[in-house]
Amino acid sequence: MTTMTALTQIPCIRSGRVYESLDKSELVHHSGGEAVAQMSMANSGLIRRDINKISRSFEILQDVPSAKMLEICKQAGELFMNASLPLGDGAEQSPQDYIESLSSTTGLPYSLVKRNMGKIHEVMTQMPTILGGLTRGLDLTALDGAVAQQGGSLISYYPTAKSLGVVLPSNSPGVNSIWIPAVALRIPVVLKPGREEPWTPLRIIQAFIAAGCPPEAFCFYPTDHEGANVILQSCDSGIIFGDEKTVARYASNPAVQVHGPGWSKILIGADKADQWESFIDVLAASIYENGGRSCVNASCVLTPKHGAEIADALAKRLAEIKPCEVDDENATLCGFANPKFAEYFESTIEEGLNTPGAEDLTARYRNSERKVEKGSSVYMLPTVVHCESFDHPLANREFLFPYASVVEVPQDQMLEKMGPSLVVTAVTEDAAFIKQLLRSPLIERLNLGALPTSRVTWDQPHEGNLFEFLYKRRAIQTVKK
Amino acid sequence: MSAIAESALAQAKDQLDQHLREIIQWHFSPETGCPYWLNWAKQAGWDPREDVKTYEDVVKFPHFDDETLRNEPHEVWIPKQYEGKPYKIFETGGTTGLPKQRISWHDHEYDYTEFAETLDPEFFPRGGNWLMMGPTGPRRLRLTIEHLANVMGGSCYHLDLDPRWVKKLIGNGQGDQAKAYMEHIVDQAAPILKHRNVSCLFTTPKLLEALGEKVDVPGVGIKGVFLGGTSMTPQVVRFLAEEILEEKAQLVPTYGNTLMGLACSKPLSAEDDYALTYYAPQPRAVLRVVDPDDTVKTVEYGEWGRVELTTITKELFMPRFLERDEVIRREPWGRFAWDGVGEVRPFRASENKVVEGVY
């Protein structure tokens, strides 16, 4: 048996109150499997009961003026990045402790954890810009119960939800940036962390509380599937991350926003295809940044010509990426906390390659298998597959590691074939093509020019507008004075 | 180690062995026994009356096949001396087809009459009325909770609850329908609690949770809650005791079924982290915690194993039935001078998804 007392304790947080459950789940090191921490698991009845009483937290939070909340966000961002913060059981967590803990349970190298920390820090400290993007420059006093003016018209908004439930994944800490603006918008959040990644949401919560945010803003429940369902059913609005099945399950529920697969792509216009060598770095970065774990990572490159050459160049470039020690500053690959994922990806790709018309070009350069072990960790090495047709089963796939297909598709067929895409980087200056892209409902974020798909600017929200999800504009008239 | 005196352990053991010998004699003698066991003994080639002297000898029997409760006619289970006496038919589990059935004359009443004496009158007042917020229909609980209320001097209110329907809904992924059905149950219970004088409640963990969302359970006069029907964790029990009942009403969890009867719980306490330990109604039923890979072996105290039930009454002899549960073997405690079973959960719960529903 493990010595339980020595392990870090991750508590539940019930409207700001720390709660230790009798039901504990062990967090283990991604390589080796030794216990790293114990998480208090919330039972579904407790979650439902808390959410039923969340109106009080909502009122407390709504009473904080928006301007004050923006100050809190800024300070919380600094604390998240630099301070030692409580973990819940009296222990403190330094930024380095956070980096090491997160890396130990998820397999993310320190370098990627730090990059994600930077992203979260930016979200918290740049909140005025983000809210500006979400609200299209709304005077935030309009959310403080005041009647404001915009463009000469009176405006009034009301919150449509008293809580936002979020069922988080474990793949990348950066996904937490999606819910953080809800706190700035003064809607309590009810978070279910991913099984291997309670560290980031908990640290964000502690940073907010340390910065003076009312603790009632936060519920944090490590829990099982039943508990996750209760969060989504009981909160007025919810966000879940998942695969196509999850997307289908909630398709008819407007109260739940699903962040499904990204299927992000790079489209090379006919006018730029001959210059592909000049932007090959952007293509590569779009595929491998953040370990290929984000939905904004490109998983498919569509080009009207030079497909084989582009694929070969990308394969050569990406095959140089090898697993490193977790504290290596150049590490870009993540180990798999659950090796079964790696096995699944490996068998899916191998099965796909059995269908004629596709070749794994990275196999020429990597001098090893695709799935490798380093120490006790399992890694999937970057993979570039050249597909002869977009109909090939490997052409429009995405996996939790740097993977992309390169397919030749005539420019005038690209939009018709590509399907829904979270991010599209379109390398083109063809005005007619750009007009088509701008009119397409298939693209959530459009990067015009050679920008990595992973490049995010904070005034450009994508994948659902959180403000429009949580607030609604009402018509208003007042007696003229 | 056990805080119980060696003499008490020895006395309980003697009592069990003697009871077992009597019941074996009863079921395997042509003047008193039932056709099933008499036929079985003919084919087995050994005579349990000769070869079973102590409880340790029970392992000479194979595991009881509960399919016989579905496939055999009731007549094969009637002991000679009970012929002609009408019996009750109770059902276990089942969602489709013919369910498993057990016949009973008075066993179910003995269990609950004895159990009534263990309930604290401060929380389960004599003369107080009960609400049975659990499965109805062919379930033994339907009658036994009413019997319990009656032997304690009170009456029992009922509502309609078909647990098989809920199980089917959950199995089919119709979570919203299951939720609606739960609400339908609670909607039946709430007016009774508000308008009638009820002080004791039988229900399941999920239904108590749901009831707590609708009414202030101790506020409507409930003083004691007898909880059963599904497995429950210490965390769930703690939540129910601390937050739904606000520690104003007493929570008494139980572990039981149609085949065993009723196992009593060691009293819950926060100091003990709401650990759940149950003690079988020995000598009428014995729970042994066995190694799932070698069921002759009993696991050590503190270890997980599968539950093996042996029911030893004149109405039913059922040796070595492997329950669908796994538990931690616990030491004898208090007045229970025999092994307890702790933290009941569906067998191999960590590996398989088991539909338990509201019941």
PDB file of C-alpha atoms in Angstrom, chain A residues 165-320:
ATOM      1  CA  GLY A 165     -20.478  24.172 -15.888  1.00  0.00           C
ATOM      2  CA  VAL A 166     -17.285  23.067 -17.615  1.00  0.00           C
ATOM      3  CA  VAL A 167     -16.175  19.483 -18.136  1.00  0.00           C
ATOM      4  CA  LEU A 168     -12.485  19.823 -18.868  1.00  0.00           C
ATOM      5  CA  PRO A 169     -10.128  17.485 -20.717  1.00  0.00           C
ATOM      6  CA  SER A 170      -6.578  16.585 -19.674  1.00  0.00           C
ATOM      7  CA  ASN A 171      -4.849  17.110 -23.008  1.00  0.00           C
ATOM      8  CA  SER A 172      -3.567  20.657 -22.595  1.00  0.00           C
ATOM      9  CA  PRO A 173      -3.751  23.243 -19.780  1.00  0.00           C
ATOM     10  CA  GLY A 174      -4.400  25.957 -22.369  1.00  0.00           C
ATOM     11  CA  VAL A 175      -8.044  24.877 -22.684  1.00  0.00           C
ATOM     12  CA  ASN A 176      -8.717  26.583 -19.352  1.00  0.00           C
ATOM     13  CA  SER A 177      -8.461  29.901 -21.152  1.00  0.00           C
ATOM     14  CA  ILE A 178     -11.929  29.185 -22.531  1.00  0.00           C
ATOM     15  CA  TRP A 179     -13.795  29.446 -19.200  1.00  0.00           C
ATOM     16  CA  ILE A 180     -11.705  32.149 -17.499  1.00  0.00           C
ATOM     17  CA  PRO A 181     -13.639  35.052 -19.111  1.00  0.00           C
ATOM     18  CA  ALA A 182     -16.817  33.741 -17.409  1.00  0.00           C
ATOM     19  CA  VAL A 183     -15.347  34.835 -14.079  1.00  0.00           C
ATOM     20  CA  ALA A 184     -14.599  38.246 -15.545  1.00  0.00           C
ATOM     21  CA  LEU A 185     -18.219  38.297 -16.735  1.00  0.00           C
ATOM     22  CA  ARG A 186     -19.159  37.496 -13.119  1.00  0.00           C
ATOM     23  CA  ILE A 187     -20.849  34.151 -13.700  1.00  0.00           C
ATOM     24  CA  PRO A 188     -19.906  31.409 -11.181  1.00  0.00           C
ATOM     25  CA  VAL A 189     -18.060  28.473 -12.727  1.00  0.00           C
ATOM     26  CA  VAL A 190     -18.511  24.799 -11.854  1.00  0.00           C
ATOM     27  CA  LEU A 191     -15.481  22.888 -13.050  1.00  0.00           C
ATOM     28  CA  LYS A 192     -14.843  19.199 -13.469  1.00  0.00           C
ATOM     29  CA  PRO A 193     -11.121  18.788 -14.083  1.00  0.00           C
ATOM     30  CA  GLY A 194      -9.710  16.164 -16.426  1.00  0.00           C
ATOM     31  CA  ARG A 195      -8.672  12.967 -14.701  1.00  0.00           C
ATOM     32  CA  GLU A 196      -4.960  13.703 -15.026  1.00  0.00           C
ATOM     33  CA  GLU A 197      -5.090  17.477 -14.920  1.00  0.00           C
ATOM     34  CA  PRO A 198      -6.668  19.047 -11.832  1.00  0.00           C
ATOM     35  CA  TRP A 199      -3.593  21.247 -11.392  1.00  0.00           C
ATOM     36  CA  THR A 200      -4.347  24.111 -13.756  1.00  0.00           C
ATOM     37  CA  PRO A 201      -8.000  24.865 -12.920  1.00  0.00           C
ATOM     38  CA  LEU A 202      -7.216  24.603  -9.210  1.00  0.00           C
ATOM     39  CA  ARG A 203      -4.267  26.990  -9.494  1.00  0.00           C
ATOM     40  CA  ILE A 204      -6.338  29.465 -11.509  1.00  0.00           C
ATOM     41  CA  ILE A 205      -9.045  29.346  -8.835  1.00  0.00           C
ATOM     42  CA  GLN A 206      -6.514  29.888  -6.047  1.00  0.00           C
ATOM     43  CA  ALA A 207      -4.958  32.792  -7.948  1.00  0.00           C
ATOM     44  CA  PHE A 208      -8.363  34.444  -8.354  1.00  0.00           C
ATOM     45  CA  ILE A 209      -9.209  34.006  -4.683  1.00  0.00           C
ATOM     46  CA  ALA A 210      -5.805  35.333  -3.615  1.00  0.00           C
ATOM     47  CA  ALA A 211      -6.407  38.357  -5.861  1.00  0.00           C
ATOM     48  CA  GLY A 212      -9.636  39.171  -4.045  1.00  0.00           C
ATOM     49  CA  CYS A 213     -12.261  37.463  -6.195  1.00  0.00           C
ATOM     50  CA  PRO A 214     -15.222  36.257  -4.121  1.00  0.00           C
ATOM     51  CA  PRO A 215     -14.466  32.555  -3.472  1.00  0.00           C
ATOM     52  CA  GLU A 216     -18.129  31.810  -4.162  1.00  0.00           C
ATOM     53  CA  ALA A 217     -17.290  32.171  -7.859  1.00  0.00           C
ATOM     54  CA  PHE A 218     -15.777  28.693  -7.872  1.00  0.00           C
ATOM     55  CA  CYS A 219     -16.917  25.120  -7.630  1.00  0.00           C
ATOM     56  CA  PHE A 220     -14.306  22.507  -8.438  1.00  0.00           C
ATOM     57  CA  TYR A 221     -15.353  18.876  -8.462  1.00  0.00           C
ATOM     58  CA  PRO A 222     -13.118  16.011  -9.430  1.00  0.00           C
ATOM     59  CA  THR A 223     -15.829  13.451 -10.182  1.00  0.00           C
ATOM     60  CA  ASP A 224     -16.928  10.527 -12.337  1.00  0.00           C
ATOM     61  CA  HIS A 225     -19.092  10.436 -15.491  1.00  0.00           C
ATOM     62  CA  GLU A 226     -22.277  10.664 -13.464  1.00  0.00           C
ATOM     63  CA  GLY A 227     -20.988  13.770 -11.691  1.00  0.00           C
ATOM     64  CA  ALA A 228     -19.973  15.299 -15.029  1.00  0.00           C
ATOM     65  CA  ASN A 229     -23.476  14.721 -16.366  1.00  0.00           C
ATOM     66  CA  VAL A 230     -24.959  16.341 -13.284  1.00  0.00           C
ATOM     67  CA  ILE A 231     -22.782  19.422 -13.856  1.00  0.00           C
ATOM     68  CA  LEU A 232     -24.003  19.761 -17.434  1.00  0.00           C
ATOM     69  CA  GLN A 233     -27.626  19.053 -16.540  1.00  0.00           C
ATOM     70  CA  SER A 234     -27.803  21.256 -13.459  1.00  0.00           C
ATOM     71  CA  CYS A 235     -25.896  24.362 -14.570  1.00  0.00           C
ATOM     72  CA  ASP A 236     -27.819  26.833 -16.708  1.00  0.00           C
ATOM     73  CA  SER A 237     -25.090  26.638 -19.321  1.00  0.00           C
ATOM     74  CA  GLY A 238     -22.269  24.216 -19.927  1.00  0.00           C
ATOM     75  CA  ILE A 239     -19.164  23.527 -21.938  1.00  0.00           C
ATOM     76  CA  ILE A 240     -17.795  20.078 -22.667  1.00  0.00           C
ATOM     77  CA  PHE A 241     -14.792  18.927 -24.627  1.00  0.00           C
ATOM     78  CA  GLY A 242     -15.107  15.698 -26.520  1.00  0.00           C
ATOM     79  CA  ASP A 243     -15.080  13.720 -29.710  1.00  0.00           C
ATOM     80  CA  GLU A 244     -17.638  13.439 -32.501  1.00  0.00           C
ATOM     81  CA  LYS A 245     -19.904  11.302 -30.309  1.00  0.00           C
ATOM     82  CA  THR A 246     -19.991  14.014 -27.645  1.00  0.00           C
ATOM     83  CA  VAL A 247     -20.745  16.610 -30.304  1.00  0.00           C
ATOM     84  CA  ALA A 248     -23.658  14.494 -31.576  1.00  0.00           C
ATOM     85  CA  ARG A 249     -24.974  13.856 -28.059  1.00  0.00           C
ATOM     86  CA  TYR A 250     -25.353  17.544 -27.257  1.00  0.00           C
ATOM     87  CA  ALA A 251     -26.172  18.755 -30.774  1.00  0.00           C
ATOM     88  CA  SER A 252     -29.781  19.494 -29.862  1.00  0.00           C
ATOM     89  CA  ASN A 253     -29.015  21.095 -26.488  1.00  0.00           C
ATOM     90  CA  PRO A 254     -28.419  24.826 -26.879  1.00  0.00           C
ATOM     91  CA  ALA A 255     -27.428  25.106 -23.205  1.00  0.00           C
ATOM     92  CA  VAL A 256     -24.312  22.995 -23.808  1.00  0.00           C
ATOM     93  CA  GLN A 257     -21.480  24.216 -25.996  1.00  0.00           C
ATOM     94  CA  VAL A 258     -19.347  21.354 -27.279  1.00  0.00           C
ATOM     95  CA  HIS A 259     -15.715  21.798 -28.130  1.00  0.00           C
ATOM     96  CA  GLY A 260     -15.168  18.857 -30.418  1.00  0.00           C
ATOM     97  CA  PRO A 261     -12.396  17.966 -32.815  1.00  0.00           C
ATOM     98  CA  GLY A 262     -10.752  20.982 -34.493  1.00  0.00           C
ATOM     99  CA  TRP A 263      -9.889  19.554 -37.905  1.00  0.00           C
ATOM    100  CA  SER A 264      -7.797  22.691 -38.381  1.00  0.00           C
ATOM    101  CA  LYS A 265      -6.228  23.046 -41.794  1.00  0.00           C
ATOM    102  CA  ILE A 266      -3.832  24.916 -43.993  1.00  0.00           C
ATOM    103  CA  LEU A 267      -5.081  25.817 -47.457  1.00  0.00           C
ATOM    104  CA  ILE A 268      -2.450  26.825 -49.972  1.00  0.00           C
ATOM    105  CA  GLY A 269      -3.776  28.962 -52.771  1.00  0.00           C
ATOM    106  CA  ALA A 270      -2.811  28.295 -56.390  1.00  0.00           C
ATOM    107  CA  ASP A 271      -1.059  31.675 -56.409  1.00  0.00           C
ATOM    108  CA  LYS A 272       1.334  30.640 -53.603  1.00  0.00           C
ATOM    109  CA  ALA A 273       1.836  26.914 -54.157  1.00  0.00           C
ATOM    110  CA  ASP A 274       5.071  27.343 -56.099  1.00  0.00           C
ATOM    111  CA  GLN A 275       6.558  29.294 -53.170  1.00  0.00           C
ATOM    112  CA  TRP A 276       5.830  26.561 -50.619  1.00  0.00           C
ATOM    113  CA  GLU A 277       9.420  26.407 -49.394  1.00  0.00           C
ATOM    114  CA  SER A 278       9.180  29.973 -48.093  1.00  0.00           C
ATOM    115  CA  PHE A 279       6.428  29.104 -45.588  1.00  0.00           C
ATOM    116  CA  ILE A 280       7.273  25.498 -44.767  1.00  0.00           C
ATOM    117  CA  ASP A 281       8.226  26.601 -41.220  1.00  0.00           C
ATOM    118  CA  VAL A 282       4.707  27.931 -40.644  1.00  0.00           C
ATOM    119  CA  LEU A 283       3.254  24.661 -41.832  1.00  0.00           C
ATOM    120  CA  ALA A 284       5.536  22.670 -39.532  1.00  0.00           C
ATOM    121  CA  ALA A 285       4.850  24.887 -36.506  1.00  0.00           C
ATOM    122  CA  SER A 286       1.101  24.615 -37.080  1.00  0.00           C
ATOM    123  CA  ILE A 287       1.424  20.849 -36.801  1.00  0.00           C
ATOM    124  CA  TYR A 288       3.882  20.364 -33.924  1.00  0.00           C
ATOM    125  CA  GLU A 289       3.419  23.330 -31.558  1.00  0.00           C
ATOM    126  CA  ASN A 290       2.028  22.423 -28.137  1.00  0.00           C
ATOM    127  CA  GLY A 291       2.895  18.809 -28.850  1.00  0.00           C
ATOM    128  CA  GLY A 292       0.149  18.659 -31.477  1.00  0.00           C
ATOM    129  CA  ARG A 293      -2.365  18.414 -28.638  1.00  0.00           C
ATOM    130  CA  SER A 294      -4.543  21.403 -29.427  1.00  0.00           C
ATOM    131  CA  CYS A 295      -7.596  21.613 -31.592  1.00  0.00           C
ATOM    132  CA  VAL A 296      -5.891  24.590 -33.294  1.00  0.00           C
ATOM    133  CA  ASN A 297      -3.042  22.379 -34.504  1.00  0.00           C
ATOM    134  CA  ALA A 298      -3.212  21.778 -38.247  1.00  0.00           C
ATOM    135  CA  SER A 299      -4.000  18.182 -39.123  1.00  0.00           C
ATOM    136  CA  CYS A 300      -4.317  18.605 -42.868  1.00  0.00           C
ATOM    137  CA  VAL A 301      -2.564  20.621 -45.576  1.00  0.00           C
ATOM    138  CA  LEU A 302      -4.496  21.121 -48.817  1.00  0.00           C
ATOM    139  CA  THR A 303      -2.522  22.273 -51.801  1.00  0.00           C
ATOM    140  CA  PRO A 304      -3.306  22.410 -55.518  1.00  0.00           C
ATOM    141  CA  LYS A 305       0.202  21.137 -56.425  1.00  0.00           C
ATOM    142  CA  HIS A 306       3.573  20.009 -55.061  1.00  0.00           C
ATOM    143  CA  GLY A 307       1.785  17.766 -52.550  1.00  0.00           C
ATOM    144  CA  ALA A 308       4.448  15.082 -52.486  1.00  0.00           C
ATOM    145  CA  GLU A 309       7.282  17.605 -52.157  1.00  0.00           C
ATOM    146  CA  ILE A 310       5.562  19.528 -49.356  1.00  0.00           C
ATOM    147  CA  ALA A 311       4.792  16.302 -47.516  1.00  0.00           C
ATOM    148  CA  ASP A 312       8.362  15.132 -47.898  1.00  0.00           C
ATOM    149  CA  ALA A 313       9.795  18.432 -46.643  1.00  0.00           C
ATOM    150  CA  LEU A 314       7.436  18.457 -43.671  1.00  0.00           C
ATOM    151  CA  ALA A 315       8.261  14.841 -42.903  1.00  0.00           C
ATOM    152  CA  LYS A 316      11.994  15.587 -42.952  1.00  0.00           C
ATOM    153  CA  ARG A 317      11.492  18.576 -40.672  1.00  0.00           C
ATOM    154  CA  LEU A 318       9.138  16.863 -38.181  1.00  0.00           C
ATOM    155  CA  ALA A 319      11.148  13.646 -38.056  1.00  0.00           C
ATOM    156  CA  GLU A 320      13.871  15.630 -36.327  1.00  0.00           C
TER     157      GLU A 320
END
